[in-house]
């Protein structure tokens, strides 16, 4: 790119870190810095153990942060290796916000924008405190003519607030504000950033606004086909991000309502999903019924949309989107009720194993994970133990999150309470009355590991062609693998070959391939 030589990204989180890393990776001639107030987070970005776990991220960071000799690497997609000539480092992580901002031609603002928890609009409106404080630092340090880019997801109209902050601190100094929302999904962030469906850039339609949009377009055009870089007006861009998330979540809630009907009619939700997904007008993605969506974005972005609609006196519109959230809760409650009723309505004295605590697979992010609400509800039934294992989160992280999220009169963690976190699924599942797979990590979804293991097969005289049959992903079938069910399976299928302690035996076999990423 001609015009952009230096980029600073404010906010080194799940979006800022990976996005800045990929921009640096694809633009060796641009100096990229990522800044954050959180010293511990920056220290991790500068170490070998990054604070964000994403397939391919460490490779991208290493190349740009540390520089490299000529090499070939696979990024996100094993089949597509990229040849890299030798290069100097051009990515750095720092806590020195003002110095890095002052050097930048383009400043991305990628700070957290959660839902307000108190005051006007509590529980619905977006909390812009971090954005405001970041913008205050940016306004004071940015060089005249710098392009300020909203990367955070923000309510429609936020660019106006940013303009006001800039004018307050630097009256008369020219700055352009762009909206460039991020559409990456956690777990596939690097793949999404390298091969985006589209890049959206919103700008004011003045000559200066359009020139700023063109400069940002150049940065992306080094690896994204220009036909995929869409330029629109500022408000369309801000709103489109909220709508994209709302529509994705809406599909999940829609299919989940149908799973409740399937449950009582003999229709099979996976067959229904497949049948409708083949319609090209619908497409097959986001049609998997399950526990419902979690994560830091869908709920807060729908709430933001609802708040916007209601403040525009469009109550029917607000109610429509609100129902996406209420169905999400309905589905989760339905699941927990089913678990409890399969265990004869009594959890006292029983151990429940929970496999998966992150909100989705291939991430270490537990924000708004459905597991949290499931655990809260189960706790009220006073089980002997709730045993948690997640391949993306260490037991220490799980315990910290439980303490933070599960507020009750008593401390839920052992030794006072029943909750314990384990470092492997074998121990978590050992002697449990039910195993709930709440995150579809591959190793839970597909214990074909046991299938592949010929020694395991030989030790069982009957065949184990299809071990998945009894460990079907809970998420897709609203099913749970209880020992009671397993006993039933014993008399009707070849899975009966597994020993008297079937689950622990299976996971014992699986243990060797459980690859912890923390
Ligand atoms: P995050 O909480 O992981 O990261 C935000 C970072 O900003 C934190 O490290 C925080 O310390 C830092 N920060 C806050 N105030 C600051 C300040 N004044 N100066 C410097 N640093 C500051 O959040 P995230 O998941 O990366 O999300 C960031 C934004 O991107 C949000 O608006 C979110 O809605 C949006 N988004 C998230 C995703 C996702 O999958 N997580 C996807 C698309 C968009």
Coordinates of C-alpha atoms and ligand atoms in Angstrom, one line a residue:
X1 CA 0.0 0.0 0.0
X2 CA 1.2 3.5 -0.9
X3 CA -0.4 5.6 1.8
X4 CA -0.4 3.4 4.8
X5 CA 3.0 2.7 6.4
X6 CA 2.1 2.3 10.0
X7 CA -0.9 0.8 11.7
X8 CA -1.8 0.7 15.4
X9 CA -4.5 -1.6 16.8
X10 CA -5.9 -0.5 20.2
X11 CA -7.2 -3.6 22.1
X12 CA -5.2 -6.9 22.0
X13 CA -8.2 -9.3 22.5
X14 CA -9.8 -12.1 20.5
X15 CA -10.3 -9.7 17.6
X16 CA -7.5 -7.1 17.8
X17 CA -4.7 -9.6 18.2
X18 CA -5.5 -12.0 15.4
X19 CA -6.6 -9.3 13.0
X20 CA -3.5 -7.2 13.5
X21 CA -1.4 -10.3 13.2
X22 CA -2.9 -11.2 9.8
X23 CA -2.6 -7.6 8.5
X24 CA 1.0 -7.6 9.5
X25 CA 1.6 -11.0 8.0
X26 CA 0.1 -10.0 4.7
X27 CA 1.8 -6.6 4.6
X28 CA 5.5 -7.0 5.4
X29 CA 6.1 -3.3 4.4
X30 CA 3.6 -2.0 7.1
X31 CA 4.7 -1.6 10.7
X32 CA 1.9 -2.9 12.9
X33 CA 1.6 -2.4 16.7
X34 CA -1.0 -3.8 19.0
X35 CA -1.6 -2.0 22.3
X36 CA -3.5 -2.8 25.4
X37 CA -3.8 -1.5 28.9
X38 CA -3.7 -5.1 30.2
X39 CA 0.0 -5.7 30.9
X40 CA -0.5 -9.5 31.5
X41 CA -2.2 -9.9 28.1
X42 CA 0.6 -8.0 26.3
X43 CA 3.2 -10.1 28.1
X44 CA 1.5 -13.2 26.8
X45 CA 1.4 -11.8 23.2
X46 CA 5.1 -11.3 23.5
X47 CA 5.7 -14.9 24.7
X48 CA 5.3 -18.4 23.3
X49 CA 2.0 -18.8 25.0
X50 CA -0.4 -16.4 23.4
X51 CA -3.5 -15.3 25.3
X52 CA -5.8 -16.3 22.5
X53 CA -5.9 -19.9 21.2
X54 CA -6.7 -20.1 17.5
X55 CA -5.6 -22.7 15.0
X56 CA -2.8 -21.1 12.9
X57 CA -2.4 -18.0 15.1
X58 CA 1.0 -18.8 16.6
X59 CA 2.5 -19.4 13.1
X60 CA 1.2 -16.0 11.8
X61 CA 2.4 -14.2 14.9
X62 CA 5.8 -15.8 14.9
X63 CA 6.5 -14.9 11.3
X64 CA 5.5 -11.2 11.7
X65 CA 6.6 -10.7 15.3
X66 CA 9.9 -12.5 15.2
X67 CA 10.8 -12.4 11.5
X68 CA 11.8 -15.5 9.6
X69 CA 14.2 -17.0 7.1
X70 CA 12.6 -18.2 3.9
X71 CA 10.2 -20.9 4.8
X72 CA 7.0 -22.7 3.8
X73 CA 4.1 -22.8 6.4
X74 CA 0.6 -24.1 6.6
X75 CA -1.9 -21.6 8.0
X76 CA -5.3 -22.8 9.2
X77 CA -5.6 -24.9 6.1
X78 CA -3.1 -27.8 6.1
X79 CA -3.5 -28.4 2.4
X80 CA -2.5 -24.9 1.4
X81 CA 1.1 -24.2 2.2
X82 CA 2.3 -20.7 1.8
X83 CA 5.9 -19.9 0.7
X84 CA 7.4 -17.1 2.7
X85 CA 10.6 -15.2 1.7
X86 CA 12.8 -14.2 4.6
X87 CA 11.5 -11.1 6.3
X88 CA 12.1 -8.7 9.2
X89 CA 9.7 -8.4 12.1
X90 CA 6.9 -5.9 11.5
X91 CA 4.5 -6.7 14.4
X92 CA 4.9 -5.7 18.0
X93 CA 2.7 -5.8 21.1
X94 CA 3.0 -3.0 23.6
X95 CA 1.3 -1.2 26.5
X96 CA 2.6 2.1 25.3
X97 CA -0.7 3.3 23.8
X98 CA 0.2 6.9 23.1
X99 CA 3.6 6.2 21.5
X100 CA 2.1 3.6 19.1
X101 CA -1.0 5.6 18.3
X102 CA 1.2 8.7 17.5
X103 CA 3.2 6.8 14.9
X104 CA 0.1 5.4 13.1
X105 CA -1.5 6.4 9.8
X106 CA -4.4 4.1 10.6
X107 CA -5.7 3.4 14.1
X108 CA -8.0 0.4 14.6
X109 CA -10.1 0.5 17.8
X110 CA -10.9 -3.1 18.8
X111 CA -11.8 -2.8 22.5
X112 CA -14.6 -4.7 24.2
X113 CA -18.1 -3.4 23.9
X114 CA -20.2 -5.5 26.3
X115 CA -23.8 -5.0 27.4
X116 CA -24.4 -2.3 30.0
X117 CA -25.0 -3.9 33.4
X118 CA -26.3 -0.9 35.2
X119 CA -27.8 2.6 34.6
X120 CA -30.0 3.6 31.7
X121 CA -30.4 0.7 29.2
X122 CA -28.9 -1.8 31.7
X123 CA -29.2 -5.4 30.3
X124 CA -29.7 -4.1 26.7
X125 CA -27.7 -1.1 25.6
X126 CA -24.0 -1.3 24.7
X127 CA -21.4 -0.3 27.3
X128 CA -19.2 2.2 25.5
X129 CA -16.9 3.0 28.4
X130 CA -13.9 1.1 27.0
X131 CA -14.4 2.6 23.6
X132 CA -14.7 6.1 25.0
X133 CA -11.6 5.7 27.1
X134 CA -9.7 4.2 24.1
X135 CA -10.9 7.1 21.9
X136 CA -9.8 9.6 24.5
X137 CA -6.2 8.3 24.3
X138 CA -6.4 8.1 20.5
X139 CA -7.7 11.6 20.2
X140 CA -4.9 13.0 22.3
X141 CA -2.1 11.1 20.5
X142 CA -3.1 10.5 16.9
X143 CA -1.3 12.4 14.2
X144 CA -3.3 14.9 12.1
X145 CA -4.9 13.2 9.2
X146 CA -4.9 9.7 10.8
X147 CA -7.7 7.4 9.9
X148 CA -9.6 6.0 12.9
X149 CA -11.2 2.7 12.3
X150 CA -14.0 1.2 14.4
X151 CA -13.2 -2.5 14.5
X152 CA -15.3 -3.1 17.6
X153 CA -19.0 -3.9 17.1
X154 CA -20.8 -0.8 18.0
X155 CA -24.4 0.6 18.0
X156 CA -25.5 2.3 14.8
X157 CA -24.4 6.0 15.1
X158 CA -21.2 5.5 17.2
X159 CA -19.0 7.2 14.6
X160 CA -20.8 10.4 15.6
X161 CA -19.7 9.9 19.2
X162 CA -16.2 9.3 18.1
X163 CA -16.2 12.4 16.0
X164 CA -17.4 14.4 19.0
X165 CA -14.5 13.0 21.2
X166 CA -12.0 13.9 18.5
X167 CA -13.4 17.4 18.1
X168 CA -13.3 17.9 21.9
X169 CA -9.7 17.0 22.2
X170 CA -8.3 18.2 18.9
X171 CA -10.6 20.9 17.5
X172 CA -10.0 21.7 13.9
X173 CA -7.6 18.8 13.3
X174 CA -8.7 16.6 10.4
X175 CA -9.4 12.9 11.1
X176 CA -11.5 10.5 9.1
X177 CA -13.6 7.8 10.8
X178 CA -14.3 4.5 9.2
X179 CA -16.4 1.5 10.2
X180 CA -14.7 -1.8 9.4
X181 CA -16.5 -4.4 11.5
X182 CA -14.9 -7.8 12.0
X183 CA -16.8 -11.0 10.9
X184 CA -14.3 -13.6 12.1
X185 CA -15.6 -16.5 14.2
X186 CA -13.6 -17.7 17.1
X187 CA -12.1 -21.1 16.5
X188 CA -11.6 -20.3 12.8
X189 CA -10.3 -16.7 13.2
X190 CA -7.2 -17.2 11.1
X191 CA -8.9 -19.0 8.3
X192 CA -11.7 -16.3 8.3
X193 CA -9.2 -13.5 8.2
X194 CA -7.1 -15.1 5.4
X195 CA -10.1 -16.0 3.3
X196 CA -12.9 -13.6 4.3
X197 CA -16.3 -13.8 2.6
X198 CA -16.2 -10.0 2.4
X199 CA -14.5 -7.0 4.0
X200 CA -16.9 -4.2 4.8
X201 CA -15.7 -0.6 4.9
X202 CA -18.1 2.2 5.9
X203 CA -17.1 5.8 5.4
X204 CA -18.7 9.2 5.1
X205 CA -19.4 9.9 1.5
X206 CA -17.3 13.1 1.3
X207 CA -14.1 13.1 -0.8
X208 CA -12.0 12.8 2.3
X209 CA -14.2 9.9 3.6
X210 CA -14.0 8.1 0.3
X211 CA -10.2 8.6 0.2
X212 CA -9.8 7.1 3.6
X213 CA -11.9 4.1 2.6
X214 CA -9.7 3.7 -0.4
X215 CA -6.5 3.8 1.7
X216 CA -7.9 1.0 4.0
X217 CA -9.0 -1.0 1.0
X218 CA -5.4 -1.0 -0.2
X219 CA -4.3 -2.6 3.1
X220 CA -6.7 -5.5 2.6
X221 CA -6.2 -5.7 -1.2
X222 CA -2.8 -7.2 -0.7
X223 CA -4.5 -10.5 0.0
X224 CA -8.3 -10.1 -0.5
X225 CA -9.8 -9.9 -4.0
X226 CA -11.0 -6.3 -4.4
X227 CA -14.4 -7.6 -5.5
X228 CA -14.8 -8.8 -2.0
X229 CA -14.1 -5.5 -0.4
X230 CA -17.4 -3.7 -0.1
X231 CA -17.6 0.0 0.6
X232 CA -20.8 1.5 2.0
X233 CA -21.9 4.4 4.2
X234 CA -20.9 4.5 7.8
X235 CA -24.3 3.7 9.3
X236 CA -25.0 0.8 6.9
X237 CA -21.6 -0.7 8.0
X238 CA -22.2 -0.3 11.7
X239 CA -25.7 -1.8 11.4
X240 CA -24.7 -4.6 9.1
X241 CA -22.5 -6.1 11.7
X242 CA -25.3 -6.3 14.3
X243 CA -27.7 -7.7 11.7
X244 CA -25.2 -10.4 10.6
X245 CA -24.9 -11.7 14.1
X246 CA -28.6 -11.4 14.8
X247 CA -29.5 -13.3 11.6
X248 CA -26.9 -16.1 12.4
X249 CA -28.3 -16.4 16.0
X250 CA -31.9 -16.4 14.6
X251 CA -31.2 -19.4 12.5
X252 CA -29.9 -21.3 15.5
X253 CA -33.0 -20.4 17.5
X254 CA -35.3 -21.3 14.6
X255 CA -33.9 -24.8 14.2
X256 CA -33.9 -25.3 17.9
X257 CA -37.6 -24.6 18.0
X258 CA -38.0 -27.4 15.5
X259 CA -35.9 -29.8 17.5
X260 CA -38.5 -29.4 20.3
X261 CA -41.2 -30.4 17.9
X262 CA -39.1 -33.4 16.7
X263 CA -38.6 -34.5 20.2
X264 CA -42.3 -35.2 20.5
X265 CA -43.2 -36.3 17.0
X266 CA -40.7 -38.9 15.7
X267 CA -39.3 -36.5 13.2
X268 CA -35.5 -36.4 13.3
X269 CA -34.0 -32.9 13.6
X270 CA -30.9 -33.8 11.7
X271 CA -32.9 -35.2 8.8
X272 CA -35.1 -32.1 8.8
X273 CA -32.0 -29.8 8.8
X274 CA -30.5 -31.7 6.0
X275 CA -33.7 -31.7 4.0
X276 CA -34.2 -27.9 4.3
X277 CA -30.5 -27.1 4.0
X278 CA -30.3 -28.5 0.5
X279 CA -32.5 -25.7 -0.6
X280 CA -30.1 -23.3 -2.1
X281 CA -32.2 -20.4 -0.9
X282 CA -31.6 -21.6 2.7
X283 CA -28.2 -23.2 2.6
X284 CA -27.0 -25.7 5.2
X285 CA -24.9 -23.6 7.6
X286 CA -26.2 -22.7 11.1
X287 CA -28.9 -25.3 10.9
X288 CA -27.6 -27.6 13.5
X289 CA -29.9 -28.0 16.5
X290 CA -28.2 -28.0 19.8
X291 CA -27.8 -26.5 23.2
X292 CA -28.2 -22.9 21.8
X293 CA -25.6 -20.3 21.1
X294 CA -23.1 -18.8 23.6
X295 CA -20.1 -16.5 23.3
X296 CA -19.5 -12.9 23.9
X297 CA -21.2 -11.6 20.7
X298 CA -24.6 -13.0 19.7
X299 CA -26.5 -12.1 22.8
X300 CA -25.0 -8.7 23.3
X301 CA -25.4 -7.8 19.6
X302 CA -29.1 -8.9 19.6
X303 CA -29.6 -6.9 22.7
X304 CA -28.1 -3.9 21.1
X305 CA -30.3 -4.3 18.1
X306 CA -33.4 -4.7 20.3
X307 CA -32.4 -1.5 22.2
X308 CA -32.0 0.4 19.0
X309 CA -35.3 -0.8 17.7
X310 CA -37.1 0.1 20.9
X311 CA -35.5 3.5 21.1
X312 CA -36.8 4.1 17.6
X313 CA -40.3 3.2 18.9
X314 CA -40.3 0.0 16.8
X315 CA -41.5 -2.2 19.6
X316 CA -42.6 -5.1 17.3
X317 CA -39.2 -5.2 15.8
X318 CA -37.6 -5.3 19.2
X319 CA -39.9 -8.0 20.3
X320 CA -39.2 -10.1 17.2
X321 CA -35.4 -10.1 17.9
X322 CA -35.9 -10.6 21.6
X323 CA -37.6 -13.8 20.9
X324 CA -34.4 -15.2 19.4
X325 CA -32.9 -14.8 22.9
X326 CA -35.8 -16.3 24.8
X327 CA -35.8 -19.4 22.5
X328 CA -32.1 -19.8 23.3
X329 CA -32.9 -19.9 27.0
X330 CA -35.9 -22.2 26.4
X331 CA -33.7 -24.7 24.6
X332 CA -31.0 -24.7 27.3
X333 CA -33.6 -25.2 30.0
X334 CA -35.2 -28.0 28.0
X335 CA -31.9 -29.7 27.7
X336 CA -31.2 -29.5 31.5
X337 CA -34.7 -30.7 32.3
X338 CA -34.1 -33.7 30.1
X339 CA -30.8 -34.5 31.8
X340 CA -32.5 -34.4 35.2
X341 CA -35.4 -36.4 34.2
X342 CA -33.2 -39.1 32.5
X343 CA -31.6 -39.4 35.9
X344 CA -35.0 -40.1 37.5
X345 CA -35.3 -36.5 38.7
X346 CA -32.7 -37.1 41.4
X347 CA -29.1 -35.9 41.2
X348 CA -28.4 -36.3 44.9
X349 CA -25.4 -38.6 45.4
X350 CA -24.7 -38.7 41.6
X351 CA -21.6 -37.5 39.7
X352 CA -22.2 -35.6 36.5
X353 CA -19.4 -35.2 34.0
X354 CA -19.3 -32.2 31.8
X355 CA -17.1 -32.4 28.7
X356 CA -16.6 -29.0 27.2
X357 CA -16.7 -25.7 29.0
X358 CA -15.7 -23.2 26.3
X359 CA -18.6 -21.7 24.3
X360 CA -17.4 -23.5 21.2
X361 CA -14.6 -25.8 20.1
X362 CA -11.1 -24.7 19.1
X363 CA -11.1 -21.7 21.4
X364 CA -10.2 -21.0 25.0
X365 CA -13.0 -18.4 25.3
X366 CA -15.6 -19.2 28.0
X367 CA -17.5 -15.9 27.8
X368 CA -21.3 -16.5 28.0
X369 CA -20.8 -20.3 27.6
X370 CA -24.0 -22.2 27.8
X371 CA -22.2 -24.6 30.2
X372 CA -22.3 -21.9 32.9
X373 CA -26.1 -21.8 32.9
X374 CA -26.3 -25.6 32.7
X375 CA -24.0 -25.9 35.7
X376 CA -26.0 -23.4 37.7
X377 CA -29.2 -25.3 37.1
X378 CA -27.7 -28.7 37.9
X379 CA -26.2 -27.3 41.1
X380 CA -29.7 -26.6 42.4
X381 CA -30.3 -30.4 42.2
X382 CA -27.5 -31.0 44.7
X383 CA -25.4 -33.5 42.8
X384 CA -22.5 -35.2 44.6
X385 CA -20.1 -33.9 42.0
X386 CA -20.0 -31.9 38.8
X387 CA -16.8 -32.9 37.0
X388 CA -15.6 -30.6 34.2
X389 CA -13.1 -31.2 31.5
X390 CA -12.3 -28.9 28.6
X391 CA -9.4 -29.4 26.1
X392 CA -9.0 -25.7 25.6
X393 CA -9.0 -24.5 29.3
X394 CA -6.8 -25.7 32.1
X395 CA -8.5 -26.8 35.4
X396 CA -7.2 -23.5 36.9
X397 CA -8.9 -21.5 34.3
X398 CA -12.2 -23.4 34.6
X399 CA -12.1 -23.0 38.4
X400 CA -11.5 -19.3 38.1
X401 CA -14.4 -18.9 35.6
X402 CA -16.7 -21.0 37.8
X403 CA -16.0 -18.8 40.8
X404 CA -16.6 -15.7 38.7
X405 CA -19.8 -16.8 37.0
X406 CA -21.6 -19.2 39.3
X407 CA -22.7 -17.0 42.2
X408 CA -24.6 -18.8 44.9
X409 CA -24.7 -18.6 48.7
X410 CA -22.1 -21.3 49.0
X411 CA -18.9 -21.6 47.0
X412 CA -19.6 -24.1 44.3
X413 CA -16.0 -25.4 44.0
X414 CA -14.6 -28.3 45.9
X415 CA -13.9 -28.9 48.7
X416 CA -16.8 -26.7 49.9
X417 CA -19.1 -27.3 46.9
X418 CA -19.5 -30.2 44.4
X419 CA -17.8 -28.6 41.3
X420 CA -14.3 -29.9 40.3
X421 CA -12.2 -29.3 37.2
X422 CA -10.1 -32.1 35.7
X423 CA -7.2 -32.2 33.3
X424 CA -8.5 -35.1 31.3
X425 CA -11.8 -36.6 30.4
X426 CA -11.0 -40.0 31.9
X427 CA -11.0 -38.6 35.4
X428 CA -13.9 -36.4 34.7
X429 CA -16.1 -39.3 33.5
X430 CA -14.9 -41.9 36.0
X431 CA -17.9 -43.3 37.8
X432 CA -20.2 -40.6 36.6
X433 CA -23.9 -41.2 36.1
X434 CA -24.1 -38.9 33.1
X435 CA -21.6 -37.4 30.6
X436 CA -22.8 -34.2 29.1
X437 CA -20.9 -33.1 26.1
X438 CA -21.5 -29.4 26.0
X439 CA -18.9 -28.3 23.5
X440 CA -18.5 -30.3 20.3
X441 CA -14.7 -30.6 20.4
X442 CA -13.6 -33.2 17.9
X443 CA -12.3 -35.6 20.5
X444 CA -15.8 -35.7 22.1
X445 CA -17.6 -35.9 18.9
X446 CA -15.6 -38.6 17.4
X447 CA -14.2 -41.2 19.7
X448 CA -13.1 -43.0 16.5
X449 CA -9.8 -42.9 18.3
X450 CA -10.9 -46.0 20.1
X451 CA -12.1 -47.4 16.8
X452 CA -8.8 -46.9 15.2
X453 CA -6.9 -48.4 18.0
X454 CA -6.5 -52.0 16.9
X455 CA -5.2 -53.2 20.3
X456 CA -8.3 -51.9 21.8
X457 CA -10.4 -53.8 19.2
X458 CA -8.5 -57.0 19.8
X459 CA -9.1 -56.9 23.5
X460 CA -12.8 -56.9 22.8
X461 CA -14.1 -60.0 21.0
X462 CA -17.0 -58.3 19.4
X463 CA -16.7 -55.6 17.0
X464 CA -16.6 -51.9 17.7
X465 CA -17.5 -50.7 14.3
X466 CA -19.4 -47.7 15.4
X467 CA -18.4 -46.3 18.8
X468 CA -19.9 -43.0 17.8
X469 CA -23.3 -44.6 18.0
X470 CA -23.4 -44.3 21.8
X471 CA -21.4 -41.1 22.1
X472 CA -23.4 -39.2 19.6
X473 CA -22.7 -35.5 20.0
X474 CA -25.1 -34.3 22.7
X475 CA -25.3 -31.0 20.9
X476 CA -26.9 -32.3 17.7
X477 CA -29.3 -34.8 19.1
X478 CA -30.3 -33.3 22.4
X479 CA -29.2 -36.6 23.7
X480 CA -27.2 -37.5 26.7
X481 CA -25.1 -40.5 27.3
X482 CA -26.2 -41.8 30.6
X483 CA -25.0 -45.0 32.1
X484 CA -28.6 -46.1 32.2
X485 CA -28.9 -45.6 28.4
X486 CA -25.7 -47.3 27.9
X487 CA -26.9 -50.3 29.7
X488 CA -29.8 -50.4 27.3
X489 CA -27.4 -50.2 24.4
X490 CA -25.6 -53.1 25.8
X491 CA -28.4 -55.5 25.2
X492 CA -29.2 -54.3 21.7
X493 CA -26.0 -53.5 20.0
X494 CA -22.4 -54.5 19.7
X495 CA -21.3 -51.7 21.9
X496 CA -22.0 -54.1 24.7
X497 CA -18.5 -55.4 24.3
X498 CA -17.0 -52.6 26.2
X499 CA -16.2 -53.6 29.7
X500 CA -18.3 -53.1 32.8
X501 CA -17.0 -49.6 33.2
X502 CA -17.7 -48.6 29.6
X503 CA -17.2 -44.9 29.7
X504 CA -14.0 -44.8 31.6
X505 CA -12.7 -47.6 29.4
X506 CA -13.5 -45.7 26.3
X507 CA -12.0 -42.6 27.5
X508 CA -9.0 -44.5 28.8
X509 CA -8.4 -45.5 25.2
X510 CA -9.1 -42.0 24.0
X511 CA -6.8 -40.4 26.5
X512 CA -3.6 -40.6 24.3
X513 CA -5.1 -38.5 21.6
X514 CA -6.6 -35.9 23.9
X515 CA -4.5 -33.0 22.9
X516 CA -4.7 -30.2 25.3
X517 CA -4.0 -26.8 23.8
X518 CA -3.6 -24.7 27.0
Ligands
LIG1 P1 -11.6 -8.7 24.3 O1 -12.2 -8.3 25.6 O2 -11.0 -10.0 24.1 O3 -10.5 -7.6 24.0 C1 -10.6 -6.2 24.2 C2 -9.3 -5.7 24.7 O4 -9.4 -4.2 24.7 C3 -9.0 -6.1 26.1 O5 -7.7 -6.8 26.1 C4 -8.9 -4.8 26.9 O6 -7.9 -4.8 27.9 C5 -8.6 -3.8 25.8 N1 -8.9 -2.4 26.2 C6 -10.1 -2.0 26.7 N2 -10.0 -0.6 26.9 C7 -8.8 -0.2 26.4 C8 -8.2 1.0 26.3 N3 -8.8 2.2 26.7 N4 -6.9 1.1 25.8 C9 -6.3 0.0 25.4 N5 -6.9 -1.3 25.4 C10 -8.1 -1.4 26.0 O7 -12.8 -8.4 23.2 P2 -12.9 -9.0 21.7 O8 -13.6 -10.4 21.8 O9 -11.6 -8.9 21.0 O10 -13.9 -8.1 21.1 C11 -13.5 -6.7 20.7 C12 -14.6 -6.1 19.8 O11 -14.8 -6.9 18.6 C13 -16.0 -6.1 20.5 O12 -16.7 -5.0 20.1 C14 -16.7 -7.3 19.9 O13 -18.1 -7.2 19.9 C15 -16.1 -7.4 18.5 N6 -16.1 -8.7 17.9 C16 -15.8 -9.8 18.6 C17 -15.7 -11.0 17.9 C18 -15.4 -12.2 18.7 O14 -15.5 -13.3 18.1 N7 -14.8 -12.2 19.9 C19 -16.0 -11.1 16.5 C20 -16.3 -9.9 15.9 C21 -16.4 -8.7 16.5

